[in-house]
PDB file of C-alpha atoms in Angstrom:
ATOM      1  CA  MET A   1      -4.722 -38.801 -71.490  1.00 49.00           C
ATOM      2  CA  ALA A   2      -5.413 -36.219 -68.747  1.00 56.00           C
ATOM      3  CA  GLU A   3      -5.569 -36.607 -65.074  1.00 63.00           C
ATOM      4  CA  ARG A   4      -9.150 -36.259 -63.717  1.00 68.00           C
ATOM      5  CA  SER A   5      -9.249 -33.760 -61.173  1.00 66.00           C
ATOM      6  CA  PRO A   6     -10.844 -34.586 -57.574  1.00 71.00           C
ATOM      7  CA  GLY A   7     -14.892 -33.892 -56.875  1.00 75.00           C
ATOM      8  CA  ASN A   8     -12.991 -33.031 -53.306  1.00 87.00           C
ATOM      9  CA  LEU A   9     -10.820 -30.454 -54.015  1.00 93.00           C
ATOM     10  CA  LEU A  10      -9.724 -31.034 -49.509  1.00 95.00           C
ATOM     11  CA  THR A  11      -8.578 -34.335 -51.419  1.00 96.00           C
ATOM     12  CA  LEU A  12      -5.773 -32.220 -53.024  1.00 96.00           C
ATOM     13  CA  ALA A  13      -5.177 -29.915 -50.168  1.00 96.00           C
ATOM     14  CA  VAL A  14      -4.158 -32.691 -48.411  1.00 97.00           C
ATOM     15  CA  LEU A  15      -1.793 -34.723 -50.760  1.00 98.00           C
ATOM     16  CA  SER A  16      -0.702 -31.296 -51.430  1.00 97.00           C
ATOM     17  CA  CYS A  17       0.227 -31.213 -47.442  1.00 97.00           C
ATOM     18  CA  LEU A  18       1.468 -34.663 -46.997  1.00 98.00           C
ATOM     19  CA  ALA A  19       3.758 -34.694 -50.114  1.00 97.00           C
ATOM     20  CA  GLU A  20       5.757 -31.851 -47.812  1.00 97.00           C
ATOM     21  CA  ARG A  21       5.937 -34.454 -44.807  1.00 97.00           C
ATOM     22  CA  PRO A  22       3.993 -37.193 -42.563  1.00 97.00           C
ATOM     23  CA  MET A  23       1.410 -35.601 -40.177  1.00 97.00           C
ATOM     24  CA  HIS A  24      -1.489 -36.146 -38.198  1.00 95.00           C
ATOM     25  CA  PRO A  25      -4.884 -35.346 -39.647  1.00 95.00           C
ATOM     26  CA  TYR A  26      -4.952 -32.283 -37.456  1.00 93.00           C
ATOM     27  CA  GLU A  27      -1.599 -30.140 -37.873  1.00 95.00           C
ATOM     28  CA  ILE A  28      -2.740 -30.793 -41.865  1.00 97.00           C
ATOM     29  CA  SER A  29      -6.162 -28.993 -40.965  1.00 96.00           C
ATOM     30  CA  GLN A  30      -3.681 -26.217 -38.444  1.00 95.00           C
ATOM     31  CA  THR A  31      -1.167 -26.136 -41.656  1.00 96.00           C
ATOM     32  CA  LEU A  32      -3.886 -25.357 -44.015  1.00 95.00           C
ATOM     33  CA  ARG A  33      -5.869 -22.866 -42.318  1.00 94.00           C
ATOM     34  CA  GLN A  34      -2.478 -21.450 -40.850  1.00 92.00           C
ATOM     35  CA  ARG A  35      -1.422 -20.394 -44.792  1.00 90.00           C
ATOM     36  CA  GLY A  36      -5.253 -18.839 -45.669  1.00 89.00           C
ATOM     37  CA  LYS A  37      -5.824 -21.989 -47.253  1.00 92.00           C
ATOM     38  CA  ASP A  38      -9.092 -22.840 -46.201  1.00 91.00           C
ATOM     39  CA  HIS A  39      -9.931 -19.053 -48.036  1.00 89.00           C
ATOM     40  CA  SER A  40     -10.108 -21.442 -52.061  1.00 91.00           C
ATOM     41  CA  ILE A  41     -10.622 -24.865 -49.904  1.00 93.00           C
ATOM     42  CA  LYS A  42     -13.584 -25.702 -48.228  1.00 91.00           C
ATOM     43  CA  LEU A  43     -11.948 -26.820 -44.589  1.00 91.00           C
ATOM     44  CA  ASN A  44     -13.909 -29.038 -42.415  1.00 88.00           C
ATOM     45  CA  TYR A  45     -11.933 -30.997 -39.250  1.00 84.00           C
ATOM     46  CA  GLY A  46     -14.680 -34.523 -40.120  1.00 86.00           C
ATOM     47  CA  ALA A  47     -14.568 -34.661 -43.734  1.00 92.00           C
ATOM     48  CA  LEU A  48     -11.298 -34.460 -44.183  1.00 94.00           C
ATOM     49  CA  TYR A  49     -10.956 -37.492 -41.251  1.00 93.00           C
ATOM     50  CA  GLY A  50     -12.685 -38.920 -44.565  1.00 94.00           C
ATOM     51  CA  VAL A  51     -11.073 -37.598 -47.189  1.00 96.00           C
ATOM     52  CA  VAL A  52      -8.053 -39.616 -45.210  1.00 97.00           C
ATOM     53  CA  ASP A  53      -9.277 -42.720 -45.052  1.00 96.00           C
ATOM     54  CA  LYS A  54     -10.324 -42.756 -48.614  1.00 96.00           C
ATOM     55  CA  LEU A  55      -6.453 -42.178 -49.274  1.00 97.00           C
ATOM     56  CA  ALA A  56      -5.656 -44.536 -47.242  1.00 98.00           C
ATOM     57  CA  ALA A  57      -7.718 -47.141 -48.564  1.00 97.00           C
ATOM     58  CA  ALA A  58      -6.996 -45.736 -51.868  1.00 97.00           C
ATOM     59  CA  GLY A  59      -3.004 -46.599 -50.787  1.00 98.00           C
ATOM     60  CA  LEU A  60      -2.525 -43.115 -51.869  1.00 98.00           C
ATOM     61  CA  ILE A  61      -1.119 -42.422 -48.481  1.00 98.00           C
ATOM     62  CA  GLU A  62      -0.259 -44.580 -45.289  1.00 98.00           C
ATOM     63  CA  ALA A  63      -0.412 -44.820 -41.757  1.00 97.00           C
ATOM     64  CA  VAL A  64       3.925 -44.698 -40.544  1.00 96.00           C
ATOM     65  CA  GLU A  65       3.089 -43.739 -36.742  1.00 95.00           C
ATOM     66  CA  THR A  66       1.331 -43.284 -34.311  1.00 91.00           C
ATOM     67  CA  VAL A  67       1.933 -40.419 -31.531  1.00 84.00           C
ATOM     68  CA  ARG A  68       0.902 -39.300 -27.914  1.00 77.00           C
ATOM     69  CA  GLN A  69       1.883 -35.341 -27.067  1.00 76.00           C
ATOM     70  CA  GLY A  70       0.564 -35.409 -22.808  1.00 68.00           C
ATOM     71  CA  ARG A  71      -2.712 -37.318 -22.183  1.00 74.00           C
ATOM     72  CA  ARG A  72      -4.029 -35.991 -25.698  1.00 74.00           C
ATOM     73  CA  PRO A  73      -5.671 -39.210 -28.526  1.00 80.00           C
ATOM     74  CA  GLU A  74      -3.227 -40.668 -29.673  1.00 86.00           C
ATOM     75  CA  ARG A  75      -3.338 -39.199 -33.334  1.00 92.00           C
ATOM     76  CA  THR A  76      -1.785 -41.376 -36.603  1.00 95.00           C
ATOM     77  CA  VAL A  77       0.679 -40.033 -38.808  1.00 97.00           C
ATOM     78  CA  TYR A  78       0.406 -40.623 -42.339  1.00 98.00           C
ATOM     79  CA  ALA A  79       3.072 -40.263 -45.600  1.00 98.00           C
ATOM     80  CA  ILE A  80       1.627 -40.018 -49.132  1.00 98.00           C
ATOM     81  CA  THR A  81       3.290 -42.955 -50.957  1.00 98.00           C
ATOM     82  CA  ASP A  82       4.929 -43.171 -54.377  1.00 98.00           C
ATOM     83  CA  ALA A  83       1.119 -43.464 -56.159  1.00 98.00           C
ATOM     84  CA  GLY A  84      -0.064 -40.197 -54.230  1.00 97.00           C
ATOM     85  CA  LEU A  85       2.431 -38.493 -55.246  1.00 97.00           C
ATOM     86  CA  ALA A  86       1.173 -38.879 -59.274  1.00 96.00           C
ATOM     87  CA  LYS A  87      -1.839 -38.414 -58.229  1.00 96.00           C
ATOM     88  CA  HIS A  88      -1.459 -35.065 -56.232  1.00 97.00           C
ATOM     89  CA  ASP A  89       0.582 -34.281 -59.608  1.00 96.00           C
ATOM     90  CA  GLY A  90      -1.580 -35.589 -62.139  1.00 95.00           C
ATOM     91  CA  TRP A  91      -4.679 -33.213 -60.553  1.00 94.00           C
ATOM     92  CA  LEU A  92      -3.136 -29.963 -59.767  1.00 95.00           C
ATOM     93  CA  ALA A  93      -1.467 -29.830 -63.556  1.00 95.00           C
ATOM     94  CA  GLU A  94      -4.828 -30.854 -64.988  1.00 93.00           C
ATOM     95  CA  LEU A  95      -6.998 -28.118 -62.432  1.00 93.00           C
ATOM     96  CA  LEU A  96      -4.700 -25.876 -63.717  1.00 93.00           C
ATOM     97  CA  ARG A  97      -4.582 -27.088 -67.464  1.00 93.00           C
ATOM     98  CA  THR A  98      -8.474 -27.321 -67.799  1.00 91.00           C
ATOM     99  CA  PRO A  99     -10.596 -24.209 -67.701  1.00 91.00           C
ATOM    100  CA  LYS A 100     -13.927 -26.680 -65.846  1.00 87.00           C
ATOM    101  CA  ARG A 101     -17.564 -25.604 -65.802  1.00 87.00           C
ATOM    102  CA  GLU A 102     -18.721 -24.792 -63.032  1.00 86.00           C
ATOM    103  CA  PHE A 103     -21.717 -23.907 -61.944  1.00 88.00           C
ATOM    104  CA  ALA A 104     -22.112 -20.480 -59.415  1.00 92.00           C
ATOM    105  CA  ALA A 105     -25.517 -19.448 -57.183  1.00 95.00           C
ATOM    106  CA  PHE A 106     -24.499 -16.200 -58.733  1.00 97.00           C
ATOM    107  CA  GLU A 107     -25.829 -17.418 -62.373  1.00 97.00           C
ATOM    108  CA  ALA A 108     -28.803 -20.014 -60.998  1.00 97.00           C
ATOM    109  CA  GLY A 109     -30.053 -16.715 -59.561  1.00 98.00           C
ATOM    110  CA  LEU A 110     -29.565 -14.583 -62.371  1.00 98.00           C
ATOM    111  CA  ALA A 111     -31.069 -17.020 -64.938  1.00 96.00           C
ATOM    112  CA  LEU A 112     -34.011 -17.076 -63.091  1.00 96.00           C
ATOM    113  CA  ALA A 113     -33.920 -12.937 -62.559  1.00 97.00           C
ATOM    114  CA  GLY A 114     -37.235 -12.781 -63.935  1.00 95.00           C
ATOM    115  CA  GLY A 115     -38.938 -14.158 -61.225  1.00 95.00           C
ATOM    116  CA  LEU A 116     -38.925 -11.657 -59.197  1.00 97.00           C
ATOM    117  CA  ALA A 117     -39.632  -7.947 -60.664  1.00 97.00           C
ATOM    118  CA  PRO A 118     -36.844  -6.193 -62.168  1.00 98.00           C
ATOM    119  CA  ASP A 119     -37.087  -3.491 -58.821  1.00 98.00           C
ATOM    120  CA  GLN A 120     -36.679  -5.560 -56.847  1.00 98.00           C
ATOM    121  CA  VAL A 121     -34.579  -7.565 -58.901  1.00 98.00           C
ATOM    122  CA  ALA A 122     -32.136  -3.301 -59.137  1.00 98.00           C
ATOM    123  CA  SER A 123     -33.233  -2.951 -55.349  1.00 98.00           C
ATOM    124  CA  LEU A 124     -31.020  -6.951 -54.395  1.00 99.00           C
ATOM    125  CA  LEU A 125     -28.351  -6.201 -56.994  1.00 99.00           C
ATOM    126  CA  ASP A 126     -27.628  -2.964 -55.029  1.00 98.00           C
ATOM    127  CA  GLU A 127     -27.669  -4.982 -51.810  1.00 99.00           C
ATOM    128  CA  ARG A 128     -25.226  -7.661 -53.088  1.00 99.00           C
ATOM    129  CA  VAL A 129     -22.454  -4.239 -54.806  1.00 99.00           C
ATOM    130  CA  VAL A 130     -22.476  -3.643 -50.888  1.00 99.00           C
ATOM    131  CA  ARG A 131     -21.607  -6.793 -50.431  1.00 98.00           C
ATOM    132  CA  LEU A 132     -19.000  -6.942 -52.638  1.00 98.00           C
ATOM    133  CA  ARG A 133     -17.486  -4.384 -51.844  1.00 98.00           C
ATOM    134  CA  VAL A 134     -16.817  -4.975 -48.038  1.00 98.00           C
ATOM    135  CA  GLU A 135     -15.253  -7.854 -49.265  1.00 96.00           C
ATOM    136  CA  LEU A 136     -13.284  -6.873 -51.412  1.00 97.00           C
ATOM    137  CA  ALA A 137     -11.927  -4.152 -48.634  1.00 97.00           C
ATOM    138  CA  SER A 138     -11.164  -6.822 -46.694  1.00 95.00           C
ATOM    139  CA  VAL A 139      -9.147  -9.485 -49.590  1.00 94.00           C
ATOM    140  CA  GLU A 140      -6.631  -6.077 -50.099  1.00 95.00           C
ATOM    141  CA  GLU A 141      -5.986  -5.276 -46.926  1.00 95.00           C
ATOM    142  CA  SER A 142      -5.059  -9.029 -46.622  1.00 91.00           C
ATOM    143  CA  GLU A 143      -3.519  -8.511 -49.017  1.00 91.00           C
ATOM    144  CA  ARG A 144      -1.528  -5.334 -48.325  1.00 93.00           C
ATOM    145  CA  ILE A 145      -0.626  -6.800 -44.467  1.00 93.00           C
ATOM    146  CA  ALA A 146       1.527 -10.088 -46.562  1.00 90.00           C
ATOM    147  CA  GLN A 147       2.464  -7.384 -48.730  1.00 92.00           C
ATOM    148  CA  GLU A 148       3.502  -5.684 -45.660  1.00 94.00           C
ATOM    149  CA  MET A 149       5.073  -9.019 -44.052  1.00 93.00           C
ATOM    150  CA  GLY A 150       7.411  -9.305 -47.336  1.00 94.00           C
ATOM    151  CA  VAL A 151       4.958 -13.033 -48.026  1.00 91.00           C
ATOM    152  CA  PRO A 152       6.132 -13.415 -51.267  1.00 93.00           C
ATOM    153  CA  GLU A 153       3.583 -13.044 -54.257  1.00 92.00           C
ATOM    154  CA  VAL A 154       4.159 -16.687 -55.072  1.00 93.00           C
ATOM    155  CA  PHE A 155       2.829 -17.893 -52.109  1.00 90.00           C
ATOM    156  CA  VAL A 156      -0.383 -15.436 -51.831  1.00 90.00           C
ATOM    157  CA  VAL A 157      -1.287 -15.825 -55.850  1.00 94.00           C
ATOM    158  CA  GLU A 158      -5.274 -16.812 -55.365  1.00 93.00           C
ATOM    159  CA  ALA A 159      -5.763 -14.016 -53.538  1.00 92.00           C
ATOM    160  CA  ALA A 160      -4.959 -11.896 -56.394  1.00 94.00           C
ATOM    161  CA  TYR A 161      -7.718 -14.118 -57.998  1.00 95.00           C
ATOM    162  CA  ARG A 162      -9.776 -13.671 -55.602  1.00 95.00           C
ATOM    163  CA  LEU A 163      -9.952  -9.828 -56.881  1.00 96.00           C
ATOM    164  CA  ALA A 164      -9.794 -10.613 -60.518  1.00 97.00           C
ATOM    165  CA  LEU A 165     -13.180 -12.039 -59.673  1.00 97.00           C
ATOM    166  CA  LEU A 166     -14.822  -9.518 -57.245  1.00 98.00           C
ATOM    167  CA  ARG A 167     -13.812  -7.035 -59.167  1.00 98.00           C
ATOM    168  CA  ALA A 168     -15.211  -7.967 -62.317  1.00 98.00           C
ATOM    169  CA  GLU A 169     -18.387  -9.512 -60.111  1.00 98.00           C
ATOM    170  CA  LEU A 170     -18.127  -5.740 -59.061  1.00 99.00           C
ATOM    171  CA  THR A 171     -18.499  -3.951 -61.857  1.00 99.00           C
ATOM    172  CA  PHE A 172     -20.908  -6.678 -63.466  1.00 99.00           C
ATOM    173  CA  THR A 173     -23.230  -5.966 -61.125  1.00 99.00           C
ATOM    174  CA  SER A 174     -23.084  -2.099 -60.567  1.00 99.00           C
ATOM    175  CA  GLU A 175     -23.838  -1.929 -64.885  1.00 99.00           C
ATOM    176  CA  LEU A 176     -26.321  -4.498 -64.255  1.00 99.00           C
ATOM    177  CA  ARG A 177     -28.157  -2.418 -62.067  1.00 98.00           C
ATOM    178  CA  ASP A 178     -28.132   0.599 -64.151  1.00 99.00           C
ATOM    179  CA  LYS A 179     -29.239  -0.758 -67.184  1.00 98.00           C
ATOM    180  CA  ILE A 180     -31.851  -2.514 -65.337  1.00 98.00           C
ATOM    181  CA  ARG A 181     -32.780   1.559 -63.515  1.00 98.00           C
ATOM    182  CA  ASP A 182     -32.936   3.378 -66.767  1.00 98.00           C
ATOM    183  CA  GLY A 183     -34.181   0.935 -69.055  1.00 97.00           C
ATOM    184  CA  THR A 184     -31.675  -0.221 -71.443  1.00 98.00           C
ATOM    185  CA  LEU A 185     -31.147  -3.521 -70.391  1.00 97.00           C
ATOM    186  CA  GLY A 186     -33.218  -5.667 -74.069  1.00 95.00           C
ATOM    187  CA  GLY A 187     -36.305  -6.706 -72.962  1.00 95.00           C
ATOM    188  CA  LEU A 188     -36.702  -4.891 -70.395  1.00 96.00           C
ATOM    189  CA  ALA A 189     -40.882  -4.147 -71.476  1.00 95.00           C
ATOM    190  CA  GLY A 190     -41.702  -7.800 -71.633  1.00 95.00           C
ATOM    191  CA  TRP A 191     -40.424  -8.008 -68.008  1.00 96.00           C
ATOM    192  CA  ARG A 192     -42.163  -5.047 -67.050  1.00 96.00           C
ATOM    193  CA  ARG A 193     -45.124  -6.260 -68.400  1.00 96.00           C
ATOM    194  CA  LEU A 194     -44.892  -9.345 -66.282  1.00 96.00           C
ATOM    195  CA  HIS A 195     -45.293  -9.237 -63.589  1.00 96.00           C
ATOM    196  CA  GLU A 196     -48.006  -6.220 -63.458  1.00 96.00           C
ATOM    197  CA  LEU A 197     -50.057  -8.742 -65.481  1.00 96.00           C
ATOM    198  CA  LEU A 198     -49.121 -10.705 -62.312  1.00 95.00           C
ATOM    199  CA  ASP A 199     -50.084  -8.194 -60.147  1.00 96.00           C
ATOM    200  CA  GLY A 200     -53.144  -7.526 -61.713  1.00 96.00           C
ATOM    201  CA  GLY A 201     -54.317 -11.032 -61.139  1.00 96.00           C
ATOM    202  CA  MET A 202     -53.343 -12.498 -64.752  1.00 94.00           C
ATOM    203  CA  SER A 203     -51.582 -15.998 -63.980  1.00 95.00           C
ATOM    204  CA  MET A 204     -48.595 -17.020 -64.849  1.00 92.00           C
ATOM    205  CA  GLU A 205     -49.947 -19.883 -67.562  1.00 94.00           C
ATOM    206  CA  GLU A 206     -52.811 -17.217 -68.751  1.00 95.00           C
ATOM    207  CA  ILE A 207     -49.855 -15.634 -69.773  1.00 94.00           C
ATOM    208  CA  PHE A 208     -47.717 -17.754 -71.489  1.00 92.00           C
ATOM    209  CA  ARG A 209     -50.835 -20.086 -73.615  1.00 92.00           C
ATOM    210  CA  ASP A 210     -50.112 -16.933 -75.316  1.00 93.00           C
ATOM    211  CA  PRO A 211     -47.528 -13.921 -74.134  1.00 92.00           C
ATOM    212  CA  THR A 212     -46.556 -12.646 -77.203  1.00 93.00           C
ATOM    213  CA  LYS A 213     -50.129 -10.659 -76.896  1.00 93.00           C
ATOM    214  CA  HIS A 214     -48.906 -10.000 -73.886  1.00 93.00           C
ATOM    215  CA  LEU A 215     -45.748  -9.261 -73.105  1.00 92.00           C
ATOM    216  CA  GLY A 216     -45.555  -8.239 -77.207  1.00 90.00           C
ATOM    217  CA  GLU A 217     -41.837  -8.864 -79.461  1.00 91.00           C
ATOM    218  CA  ASP A 218     -40.153 -10.156 -76.049  1.00 89.00           C
ATOM    219  CA  GLY A 219     -42.589 -13.299 -75.837  1.00 88.00           C
ATOM    220  CA  ARG A 220     -41.782 -14.395 -78.607  1.00 88.00           C
ATOM    221  CA  VAL A 221     -39.174 -16.114 -76.810  1.00 86.00           C
ATOM    222  CA  PHE A 222     -40.626 -17.953 -74.410  1.00 85.00           C
ATOM    223  CA  LEU A 223     -43.618 -19.755 -77.795  1.00 78.00           C
ATOM    224  CA  PRO A 224     -41.863 -23.026 -78.176  1.00 74.00           C
ATOM    225  CA  GLN A 225     -39.723 -23.628 -80.728  1.00 64.00           C
ATOM    226  CA  GLY A 226     -40.644 -23.536 -84.608  1.00 50.00           C
ATOM    227  CA  GLN A 227     -43.725 -21.829 -83.910  1.00 59.00           C
ATOM    228  CA  SER A 228     -44.901 -17.780 -84.489  1.00 57.00           C
ATOM    229  CA  SER A 229     -46.919 -15.682 -82.530  1.00 52.00           C
ATOM    230  CA  GLY A 230     -50.378 -15.937 -84.594  1.00 52.00           C
TER     231      GLY A 230
END
């Protein structure tokens, strides 16, 4: 049976660090930041301590010593256990093996975009395109610097994945904006009509009481299943 991946990916990141050698939580945090893993995994120092406590309680890591440097507070050093190493390997394999349905914020926005007028949505997509280009340029620059420094590709492969996603999203967003503006997006007439009626004072409830009457054929999608327009 495949190992279920952890709900909190910081859990796997902690185990990954401790699979290298024993560390205290602050060192784990610094290691992840220095390697740029905080760009791929949400890293919060307070949350990291909670993850460490849960892993220790589950027997996946164990405290091996307490150290102190100068006047700094004592820090507990943890090591991964055999059970923790097995869990790490199983979780990581499952993440790489199995595509997981992720509910992205942009996808949710697209699903509900009809609540705004088409021209407004096109303008908002314009803004998104600008921001995507800025982010894309930043990631490309980081990748260029890594190449100049001779960092092996395998250690920054997540950046290549991020670039692929950004380029795909930029293309999709630009094309969607253009289809709204040039009138080639399917259902656009009904979408425009909906907001014309709303701007004219008609309520959403009244419009959807008889959607085909008010929105034409594009309104059929709002009819209850099995019901035809009168």
